Amino acid sequence: LDQVRAVGWGVLPVLLVFALAYLVDTVSWSYTLPRPLTAAWIRRLWVVRIVGGAISKVTPLLGLGGEPVKAMMLKRHDGIPYRMTASSLIAWETTNMLGSVVFAGSGLLAAMALDLLPPESRGPAIAGLAVLVVAAVGFLAFQRLRGFSRLLRPVSRWVGGRRLLRMLRHLRDIEEQLRAFYAGGGGRMRRVFLLSLVHQALLAFEVWLTMRFLGTPVTAVGAWAITAVAEIIRVGTFFIPANLGTQEGGLTLIATALTGNPTAGLSLAIIRRFRDLIFILWGLWLGWRDGVTAGEGPRS
């Protein structure tokens, strides 16, 4: 706590870097939706993202509690069909997972090549990365092979019913939109992938900046490794609301291994939790405001 208090106003540039990373993430999502890239549209997506992100973090719904909220907000205020929002979110999350694989994998390899990670930390880190690789590649292959409709088709034949048949048609529409996105029309997937790497790089810069303010500086590769481990933990413990406990434990272990200071990682985790809390409260307030004014129509 003394270390965190010593940061003082230094938390402001840390928050600004995280806000910039959030903005980059919002721009990357915009490339999966059929709207021109304008400042007004990015502002709107920023609001939708921060509201959905807050809901996802505070609900025990496998990190997916905010996705229906995002779809509802875009449908209510912007007229975007649910199927289009669903396909955009799936494509965006999948491409981000691929970006995480590249960023986390290269970060861990660089840290091991420079002997920054102790031997006892390498095995768990590599195992976590392997799970992330399998999840990302498997989910992409599942979509390209029309896995959603393939799973529902036999069920619709056995059970029947208009509702299931209508759901099957919706899934096929979503799959067609996903196939068009992955086919590379306009290079949208490439842009989302590159922006996901920029987003991760900004998070690594946030770690580097925070550790300097804490008085336990790390190298750029060290910050890269910490961010890589944090991303692996985030994906691997998505079912835990806000990654409570797992984020603190992982950051404490990796930062202790890099700095030799057992309080450095916990202090870093506390500051990251503080900025998460600010964005959660901000998102919940924006969501409350959006719900109260739901009957007023789209905002200007």
Coordinates of C-alpha atoms in Angstrom, one line a residue:
L1 CA 0.0 0.0 0.0
D2 CA 2.9 2.3 0.7
Q3 CA 4.2 1.7 -2.8
V4 CA 0.8 2.4 -4.3
R5 CA 0.4 5.6 -2.3
A6 CA 3.9 6.6 -3.5
V7 CA 2.7 6.6 -7.1
G8 CA 0.3 9.5 -6.3
W9 CA -0.6 11.5 -9.4
G10 CA 1.5 9.1 -11.5
V11 CA -1.7 7.1 -11.8
L12 CA -3.1 9.7 -14.2
P13 CA -0.7 8.9 -17.1
V14 CA -1.3 5.2 -16.5
L15 CA -5.0 5.8 -16.9
L16 CA -4.4 7.8 -20.0
V17 CA -2.4 5.0 -21.6
F18 CA -5.1 2.5 -20.7
A19 CA -7.8 4.8 -22.2
L20 CA -5.7 5.0 -25.4
A21 CA -5.5 1.2 -25.5
Y22 CA -9.3 1.1 -25.1
L23 CA -9.7 3.6 -27.9
V24 CA -7.5 1.5 -30.2
D25 CA -9.6 -1.6 -29.3
T26 CA -12.8 0.3 -30.1
V27 CA -11.4 1.3 -33.5
S28 CA -10.5 -2.3 -34.3
W29 CA -14.1 -3.4 -33.5
S30 CA -15.4 -0.7 -35.8
Y31 CA -13.8 -2.6 -38.8
T32 CA -16.1 -5.5 -38.2
L33 CA -19.3 -3.4 -38.5
P34 CA -20.8 -1.9 -41.6
R35 CA -20.4 1.8 -40.8
P36 CA -17.9 4.5 -42.0
L37 CA -15.1 5.2 -39.6
T38 CA -16.1 8.6 -38.2
A39 CA -15.4 10.3 -34.9
A40 CA -19.1 10.2 -33.9
W41 CA -19.3 6.5 -34.6
I42 CA -16.2 5.7 -32.6
R43 CA -17.6 7.7 -29.7
R44 CA -20.7 5.7 -29.9
L45 CA -18.9 2.4 -30.0
W46 CA -16.7 3.6 -27.1
V47 CA -19.8 4.0 -25.0
V48 CA -21.2 0.6 -26.0
R49 CA -17.9 -1.1 -25.3
I50 CA -17.4 0.4 -21.9
V51 CA -20.9 -0.5 -20.9
G52 CA -20.7 -4.0 -22.2
G53 CA -17.2 -4.4 -20.6
A54 CA -18.5 -3.3 -17.2
I55 CA -21.4 -5.8 -17.3
S56 CA -19.1 -8.6 -18.4
K57 CA -16.7 -7.9 -15.4
V58 CA -19.4 -7.8 -12.7
T59 CA -21.6 -10.8 -13.8
P60 CA -20.7 -14.5 -13.4
L61 CA -21.6 -15.3 -17.0
L62 CA -18.2 -16.5 -18.4
G63 CA -17.2 -13.0 -19.4
L64 CA -20.1 -12.9 -21.9
G65 CA -22.7 -10.9 -19.9
G66 CA -22.0 -7.7 -21.7
E67 CA -22.3 -9.1 -25.3
P68 CA -26.1 -9.1 -25.3
V69 CA -26.0 -5.6 -23.8
K70 CA -23.8 -4.4 -26.7
A71 CA -26.2 -6.0 -29.2
M72 CA -29.2 -4.4 -27.6
M73 CA -27.7 -0.9 -27.5
L74 CA -26.6 -1.0 -31.1
K75 CA -30.0 -2.4 -32.2
R76 CA -32.0 0.2 -30.1
H77 CA -30.1 3.3 -30.9
D78 CA -28.2 2.6 -34.2
G79 CA -30.5 0.1 -36.0
I80 CA -27.9 -2.6 -36.4
P81 CA -29.5 -6.1 -36.6
Y82 CA -28.7 -8.5 -33.8
R83 CA -27.2 -11.0 -36.3
M84 CA -24.8 -8.4 -37.6
T85 CA -23.6 -7.4 -34.1
A86 CA -23.3 -11.1 -33.2
S87 CA -21.1 -11.9 -36.2
S88 CA -19.0 -8.7 -35.6
L89 CA -18.4 -9.6 -32.0
I90 CA -17.4 -13.2 -32.8
A91 CA -15.1 -12.1 -35.6
W92 CA -13.5 -9.4 -33.4
E93 CA -12.9 -11.7 -30.4
T94 CA -11.5 -14.4 -32.6
T95 CA -9.1 -12.0 -34.3
N96 CA -8.1 -10.6 -31.0
M97 CA -7.3 -14.1 -29.7
L98 CA -5.0 -14.6 -32.7
G99 CA -3.3 -11.3 -31.9
S100 CA -2.9 -12.4 -28.2
V101 CA -1.3 -15.6 -29.4
V102 CA 1.3 -13.8 -31.4
F103 CA 1.9 -11.1 -28.8
A104 CA 2.0 -13.4 -25.8
G105 CA 4.0 -16.1 -27.6
S106 CA 6.7 -13.7 -28.8
G107 CA 6.9 -12.0 -25.4
L108 CA 7.4 -15.3 -23.6
L109 CA 10.0 -16.4 -26.1
A110 CA 11.9 -13.1 -25.8
A111 CA 11.9 -13.3 -22.0
M112 CA 13.2 -16.9 -22.0
A113 CA 15.8 -16.0 -24.6
L114 CA 17.1 -13.2 -22.4
D115 CA 16.8 -15.5 -19.3
L116 CA 14.4 -13.2 -17.6
L117 CA 12.0 -16.0 -16.6
P118 CA 13.1 -18.5 -13.9
P119 CA 12.9 -22.2 -14.9
E120 CA 10.0 -22.9 -12.6
S121 CA 7.9 -20.2 -14.3
R122 CA 8.5 -21.4 -17.9
G123 CA 6.5 -24.6 -17.8
P124 CA 3.2 -23.1 -16.6
A125 CA 3.7 -20.1 -19.0
I126 CA 4.2 -22.4 -22.0
A127 CA 1.3 -24.6 -21.0
G128 CA -1.0 -21.5 -20.7
L129 CA 0.2 -20.3 -24.1
A130 CA -0.5 -23.7 -25.7
V131 CA -4.1 -23.6 -24.4
L132 CA -4.5 -20.1 -25.8
V133 CA -3.1 -21.3 -29.2
V134 CA -5.5 -24.3 -29.3
A135 CA -8.5 -22.2 -28.3
A136 CA -7.8 -19.5 -30.9
V137 CA -7.1 -21.8 -33.8
G138 CA -9.9 -24.2 -32.9
F139 CA -12.5 -21.5 -32.6
L140 CA -11.4 -20.0 -36.0
A141 CA -11.6 -23.4 -37.6
F142 CA -15.0 -24.1 -36.0
Q143 CA -16.4 -20.9 -37.6
R144 CA -14.9 -21.6 -41.0
L145 CA -16.4 -25.1 -41.0
R146 CA -19.8 -23.7 -40.2
G147 CA -19.8 -25.4 -36.8
F148 CA -22.7 -23.5 -35.4
S149 CA -25.2 -24.6 -38.0
R150 CA -23.7 -28.1 -38.2
L151 CA -24.4 -28.6 -34.5
L152 CA -27.9 -27.3 -34.7
R153 CA -29.0 -28.9 -37.9
P154 CA -29.5 -32.5 -36.6
V155 CA -31.2 -31.1 -33.5
S156 CA -33.7 -29.2 -35.7
R157 CA -34.4 -32.4 -37.7
W158 CA -35.1 -34.4 -34.6
V159 CA -37.0 -31.8 -32.6
G160 CA -38.5 -29.7 -35.4
G161 CA -40.4 -26.5 -34.7
R162 CA -40.4 -23.1 -36.3
R163 CA -38.3 -21.6 -33.6
L164 CA -35.4 -23.9 -34.1
L165 CA -35.6 -23.6 -37.9
R166 CA -35.6 -19.8 -37.6
M167 CA -32.6 -20.0 -35.3
L168 CA -30.8 -22.2 -37.8
R169 CA -31.4 -19.6 -40.5
H170 CA -30.0 -16.9 -38.3
L171 CA -26.9 -19.0 -37.6
R172 CA -26.4 -19.5 -41.3
D173 CA -26.6 -15.8 -41.9
I174 CA -24.1 -15.2 -39.1
E175 CA -21.7 -17.8 -40.6
E176 CA -22.0 -16.2 -44.0
Q177 CA -21.0 -12.8 -42.5
L178 CA -18.1 -14.5 -40.7
R179 CA -16.9 -16.2 -43.9
A180 CA -17.0 -12.9 -45.7
F181 CA -14.9 -11.2 -43.0
Y182 CA -12.3 -14.0 -42.9
A183 CA -12.1 -14.0 -46.7
G184 CA -10.4 -10.7 -46.4
G185 CA -12.8 -8.3 -48.1
G186 CA -11.1 -4.9 -47.8
G187 CA -8.4 -6.3 -45.5
R188 CA -10.7 -5.9 -42.4
M189 CA -9.3 -8.9 -40.6
R190 CA -5.8 -7.7 -41.2
R191 CA -6.6 -4.3 -39.7
V192 CA -8.2 -5.8 -36.6
F193 CA -5.3 -8.1 -36.1
L194 CA -2.7 -5.3 -36.4
L195 CA -4.7 -3.1 -34.1
S196 CA -4.9 -5.9 -31.5
L197 CA -1.1 -6.0 -31.5
V198 CA -1.1 -2.2 -31.0
H199 CA -3.5 -2.6 -28.1
Q200 CA -1.3 -5.2 -26.5
A201 CA 1.8 -3.1 -27.0
L202 CA 0.0 -0.2 -25.2
L203 CA -0.9 -2.4 -22.3
A204 CA 2.8 -3.4 -22.1
F205 CA 3.8 0.3 -22.0
E206 CA 1.2 0.7 -19.2
V207 CA 3.0 -2.0 -17.2
W208 CA 6.4 -0.4 -17.9
L209 CA 5.2 3.0 -16.8
T210 CA 3.5 1.7 -13.7
M211 CA 6.6 -0.3 -12.6
R212 CA 8.7 2.9 -13.0
F213 CA 6.3 4.9 -10.8
L214 CA 6.4 2.1 -8.3
G215 CA 10.2 2.4 -8.1
T216 CA 10.8 -1.1 -9.4
P217 CA 11.5 -0.5 -13.1
V218 CA 11.6 -3.4 -15.6
T219 CA 12.9 -3.5 -19.1
A220 CA 10.7 -3.2 -22.2
V221 CA 11.0 -7.0 -22.6
G222 CA 10.1 -7.5 -19.0
A223 CA 7.0 -5.4 -19.3
W224 CA 6.2 -7.4 -22.5
A225 CA 6.5 -10.7 -20.6
I226 CA 4.3 -9.4 -17.7
T227 CA 1.6 -8.4 -20.2
A228 CA 1.9 -11.7 -22.0
V229 CA 1.4 -13.6 -18.7
A230 CA -1.5 -11.3 -17.8
E231 CA -3.2 -12.0 -21.1
I232 CA -2.8 -15.8 -20.8
I233 CA -4.3 -15.6 -17.3
R234 CA -7.2 -13.4 -18.6
V235 CA -8.1 -15.8 -21.4
G236 CA -7.6 -18.9 -19.3
T237 CA -9.8 -17.7 -16.4
F238 CA -12.5 -16.0 -18.4
F239 CA -15.1 -17.8 -16.3
I240 CA -14.1 -15.9 -13.2
P241 CA -15.8 -12.5 -12.9
A242 CA -13.1 -9.8 -13.5
N243 CA -10.4 -12.5 -13.1
L244 CA -10.6 -11.9 -9.3
G245 CA -7.6 -13.4 -7.5
T246 CA -6.0 -15.0 -10.6
Q247 CA -4.8 -11.7 -12.0
E248 CA -3.3 -10.7 -8.6
G249 CA -1.6 -14.1 -8.2
G250 CA -0.2 -14.2 -11.7
L251 CA 1.1 -10.7 -11.7
T252 CA 2.7 -11.2 -8.2
L253 CA 4.5 -14.3 -9.4
I254 CA 5.8 -13.0 -12.7
A255 CA 6.8 -9.6 -11.3
T256 CA 8.6 -11.1 -8.3
A257 CA 10.5 -13.4 -10.7
L258 CA 11.6 -10.4 -12.8
T259 CA 12.3 -7.9 -10.1
G260 CA 13.0 -9.9 -7.0
N261 CA 10.6 -7.7 -5.1
P262 CA 7.5 -9.7 -3.9
T263 CA 5.4 -6.6 -3.3
A264 CA 6.0 -5.1 -6.8
G265 CA 3.6 -7.5 -8.6
L266 CA 0.9 -7.1 -6.0
S267 CA 1.3 -3.3 -6.2
L268 CA 1.0 -3.5 -10.0
A269 CA -2.1 -5.7 -9.6
I270 CA -3.7 -3.2 -7.2
I271 CA -3.2 -0.3 -9.6
R272 CA -4.6 -2.3 -12.5
R273 CA -7.6 -3.2 -10.3
F274 CA -8.0 0.5 -9.5
R275 CA -8.2 1.5 -13.1
D276 CA -10.5 -1.5 -13.8
L277 CA -12.8 -0.2 -11.0
I278 CA -12.8 3.3 -12.5
F279 CA -13.8 2.0 -16.0
I280 CA -16.4 -0.4 -14.5
L281 CA -18.1 2.4 -12.5
W282 CA -17.9 4.6 -15.6
G283 CA -19.5 1.9 -17.8
L284 CA -22.2 1.2 -15.2
W285 CA -23.1 4.9 -15.1
L286 CA -23.2 5.2 -18.9
G287 CA -25.4 2.1 -19.0
W288 CA -27.7 3.5 -16.4
R289 CA -27.9 6.7 -18.4
D290 CA -28.5 4.9 -21.6
G291 CA -31.3 2.8 -20.0
V292 CA -33.0 5.9 -18.5
T293 CA -33.1 7.7 -21.9
A294 CA -34.0 4.6 -23.9
G295 CA -37.3 6.1 -25.0
E296 CA -35.7 9.3 -26.4
G297 CA -34.2 7.7 -29.5
P298 CA -30.6 7.8 -30.8
R299 CA -28.3 10.4 -29.3
S300 CA -26.8 13.0 -31.6

